């Protein structure tokens, strides 16, 4: 039986919520129009995954009450480990469920004209700038029911804008804490790097509750204008029982670079769609993803790079580990549009299965509409190589420890790409906990 998709909130509620948040008229209108579209649009249809029984729309609370953190020492211990507590001058945003709970921006970054704030403050204080990019060139409101619902019920997120010719050397970090079982999050992250600028942005979605029936509708848009560079790192560790739709979208202009390093470690059912559009000549996109599935999870990960510009380069690297009765689909799509000559599309997907009931499918897809290009793919699904285990065990290492070392080595290319040491350690610890 399919889950009821009748929406839980009406136009009057959406209009009232927008007014209460002090949003400009354009945002209120966008929300109301999006809600109307959500009533009519179909659900997305991820390849080889039936989500008709997944609950993305039925919930009671749009906002839960949370309080600010008076200092970083009030954070949960596991969250404190992600942050450099010794630094007096850091670029950090912390959101507690739906509430902006802490923000810090270094004077150096502030003096360069960088905007780094929660999405509601951005709408009030930087409305024209936000409107220019919000759900325009990245994720569109009317792609399907979940994108429209996201736009209508937006209740959290962050906006980052790097002005032209500004290079930010220290990472900008956002931590989204889920500590209330009744939380439902429609979170939007918008990172814009204007011409000739660069930034590293790292985020964590972090559940401190063990189990929750919450709905997480997460959208990220990364806009890299001409000759800009954005490095985007993320580690998602949302609780068992959550239903997650995560759409991360990049748009790269001429000679721009977008590099993703994603650790997707949720314990609930997850649909993840990561697409980078290489619009400009000489643009570059690189997506590295690691996944660990366990229990009875069902997950679908679709990673795509689409080439529009000439001499564009796109790389996809996905490594997944499945254990117990977890099932995952790994779709990798490299598409070269007509006119994108001299482009290069490469992808690799590898899946390790640690139990008889685990299942992982790797599906590499190349769609080529131009002759003068280079493209390639590799995919494998299997179990831990017994020769690797034999080699390690012959040197006195136990089988359990040998398997652990092989798995960590298998996932290392993405772990090592994360730009913040605390986040890198966190991902390593999560992997350790999930595969043992």
Short mmCIF file of C-alpha atoms in Angstrom, two decimals, residues 153-305:
data_model
loop_
_atom_site.label_atom_id
_atom_site.label_comp_id
_atom_site.label_asym_id
_atom_site.label_seq_id
_atom_site.Cartn_x
_atom_site.Cartn_y
_atom_site.Cartn_z
CA UNK A 153 8.18 24.37 3.72
CA UNK A 154 11.81 25.57 3.95
CA UNK A 155 12.58 25.67 7.69
CA UNK A 156 16.36 25.79 7.99
CA UNK A 157 19.62 26.26 6.16
CA UNK A 158 22.54 28.53 5.43
CA UNK A 159 23.66 31.01 2.76
CA UNK A 160 27.31 31.52 1.79
CA UNK A 161 28.38 34.17 -0.70
CA UNK A 162 32.01 34.83 -1.66
CA UNK A 163 32.49 38.11 -3.57
CA UNK A 164 34.53 38.43 -6.76
CA UNK A 165 38.30 37.99 -6.45
CA UNK A 166 38.09 36.84 -2.79
CA UNK A 167 39.91 33.69 -1.71
CA UNK A 168 38.99 32.18 1.67
CA UNK A 169 41.77 29.91 2.91
CA UNK A 170 40.14 28.69 6.14
CA UNK A 171 37.14 26.34 5.81
CA UNK A 172 33.60 27.55 6.45
CA UNK A 173 31.77 24.98 8.56
CA UNK A 174 28.10 24.26 9.25
CA UNK A 175 26.77 21.69 11.71
CA UNK A 176 23.09 20.73 11.60
CA UNK A 177 22.19 19.00 14.87
CA UNK A 178 19.15 16.75 15.14
CA UNK A 179 18.36 16.20 18.84
CA UNK A 180 14.54 16.20 18.86
CA UNK A 181 12.73 13.08 17.64
CA UNK A 182 9.85 15.21 16.33
CA UNK A 183 12.06 17.28 14.03
CA UNK A 184 11.24 17.41 10.32
CA UNK A 185 13.84 19.35 8.38
CA UNK A 186 13.50 21.12 5.03
CA UNK A 187 17.03 22.45 4.94
CA UNK A 188 18.56 24.54 2.16
CA UNK A 189 22.26 25.25 1.68
CA UNK A 190 23.25 27.79 -0.97
CA UNK A 191 26.95 28.37 -1.64
CA UNK A 192 27.86 30.98 -4.26
CA UNK A 193 31.45 31.68 -5.31
CA UNK A 194 31.56 34.71 -7.60
CA UNK A 195 34.14 35.22 -10.36
CA UNK A 196 37.76 34.36 -9.46
CA UNK A 197 36.91 33.42 -5.87
CA UNK A 198 37.43 30.26 -3.83
CA UNK A 199 36.00 28.66 -0.71
CA UNK A 200 35.94 25.39 1.19
CA UNK A 201 32.60 24.57 2.82
CA UNK A 202 32.11 21.58 5.13
CA UNK A 203 28.85 20.43 6.71
CA UNK A 204 27.62 17.76 9.10
CA UNK A 205 24.09 16.45 9.53
CA UNK A 206 24.32 14.87 12.97
CA UNK A 207 21.66 12.99 14.96
CA UNK A 208 22.13 12.71 18.71
CA UNK A 209 18.93 10.65 19.02
CA UNK A 210 19.24 6.95 18.19
CA UNK A 211 15.95 6.62 16.37
CA UNK A 212 13.44 9.04 14.84
CA UNK A 213 10.62 8.97 12.29
CA UNK A 214 11.64 12.43 11.02
CA UNK A 215 11.53 13.52 7.39
CA UNK A 216 14.66 15.21 6.06
CA UNK A 217 14.25 17.01 2.74
CA UNK A 218 17.70 18.47 2.10
CA UNK A 219 18.75 20.61 -0.87
CA UNK A 220 22.18 22.09 -1.54
CA UNK A 221 23.04 24.38 -4.44
CA UNK A 222 26.63 25.24 -5.30
CA UNK A 223 27.18 27.98 -7.85
CA UNK A 224 30.78 28.48 -9.02
CA UNK A 225 31.00 31.42 -11.41
CA UNK A 226 33.85 32.05 -13.88
CA UNK A 227 37.23 30.81 -12.64
CA UNK A 228 35.87 30.15 -9.14
CA UNK A 229 36.58 27.09 -7.03
CA UNK A 230 34.33 25.45 -4.43
CA UNK A 231 35.36 22.47 -2.33
CA UNK A 232 32.33 20.96 -0.63
CA UNK A 233 32.72 18.35 2.10
CA UNK A 234 29.85 16.65 3.93
CA UNK A 235 29.27 13.88 6.43
CA UNK A 236 25.64 12.80 6.96
CA UNK A 237 24.89 10.68 10.06
CA UNK A 238 21.12 10.86 10.52
CA UNK A 239 19.34 8.44 12.83
CA UNK A 240 17.71 5.09 12.24
CA UNK A 241 14.10 5.48 11.16
CA UNK A 242 14.57 8.79 9.37
CA UNK A 243 13.54 9.15 5.74
CA UNK A 244 16.03 11.24 3.81
CA UNK A 245 15.84 12.94 0.44
CA UNK A 246 19.14 14.72 -0.26
CA UNK A 247 19.64 16.70 -3.47
CA UNK A 248 23.07 18.29 -3.89
CA UNK A 249 23.50 20.21 -7.14
CA UNK A 250 26.48 22.09 -8.59
CA UNK A 251 26.72 24.55 -11.49
CA UNK A 252 30.20 25.39 -12.78
CA UNK A 253 30.89 28.34 -15.07
CA UNK A 254 33.86 28.96 -17.38
CA UNK A 255 37.10 27.52 -15.94
CA UNK A 256 35.32 26.93 -12.61
CA UNK A 257 35.90 23.92 -10.33
CA UNK A 258 33.52 22.12 -7.98
CA UNK A 259 34.94 19.29 -5.89
CA UNK A 260 32.72 17.16 -3.64
CA UNK A 261 33.80 14.80 -0.83
CA UNK A 262 30.71 13.13 0.67
CA UNK A 263 30.46 10.61 3.49
CA UNK A 264 26.86 9.34 3.38
CA UNK A 265 26.40 7.42 6.63
CA UNK A 266 22.70 7.78 7.48
CA UNK A 267 21.02 4.86 9.27
CA UNK A 268 17.60 5.45 7.69
CA UNK A 269 16.25 4.97 4.18
CA UNK A 270 17.91 7.48 1.86
CA UNK A 271 17.56 8.86 -1.63
CA UNK A 272 20.64 10.87 -2.63
CA UNK A 273 20.89 12.77 -5.91
CA UNK A 274 24.19 14.54 -6.62
CA UNK A 275 24.45 16.32 -9.99
CA UNK A 276 27.11 18.70 -11.27
CA UNK A 277 26.43 20.65 -14.46
CA UNK A 278 29.63 21.75 -16.20
CA UNK A 279 28.20 24.72 -18.07
CA UNK A 280 31.33 26.67 -18.96
CA UNK A 281 34.26 25.87 -21.20
CA UNK A 282 37.16 24.46 -19.20
CA UNK A 283 34.97 23.67 -16.19
CA UNK A 284 35.80 20.82 -13.82
CA UNK A 285 33.75 18.61 -11.52
CA UNK A 286 34.97 15.91 -9.17
CA UNK A 287 32.65 13.84 -6.92
CA UNK A 288 34.01 11.42 -4.32
CA UNK A 289 31.45 9.50 -2.26
CA UNK A 290 31.64 6.80 0.41
CA UNK A 291 28.65 4.92 1.79
CA UNK A 292 28.17 2.32 4.51
CA UNK A 293 24.79 0.58 4.74
CA UNK A 294 23.65 -1.73 7.52
CA UNK A 295 20.55 -3.26 9.09
CA UNK A 296 17.54 -3.26 6.77
CA UNK A 297 18.33 0.04 5.10
CA UNK A 298 17.32 0.75 1.53
CA UNK A 299 19.34 3.46 -0.20
CA UNK A 300 19.68 4.89 -3.69
CA UNK A 301 22.65 7.04 -4.73
CA UNK A 302 22.63 8.69 -8.14
CA UNK A 303 25.73 10.69 -9.02
CA UNK A 304 25.85 12.59 -12.30
CA UNK A 305 28.17 14.94 -14.15
#
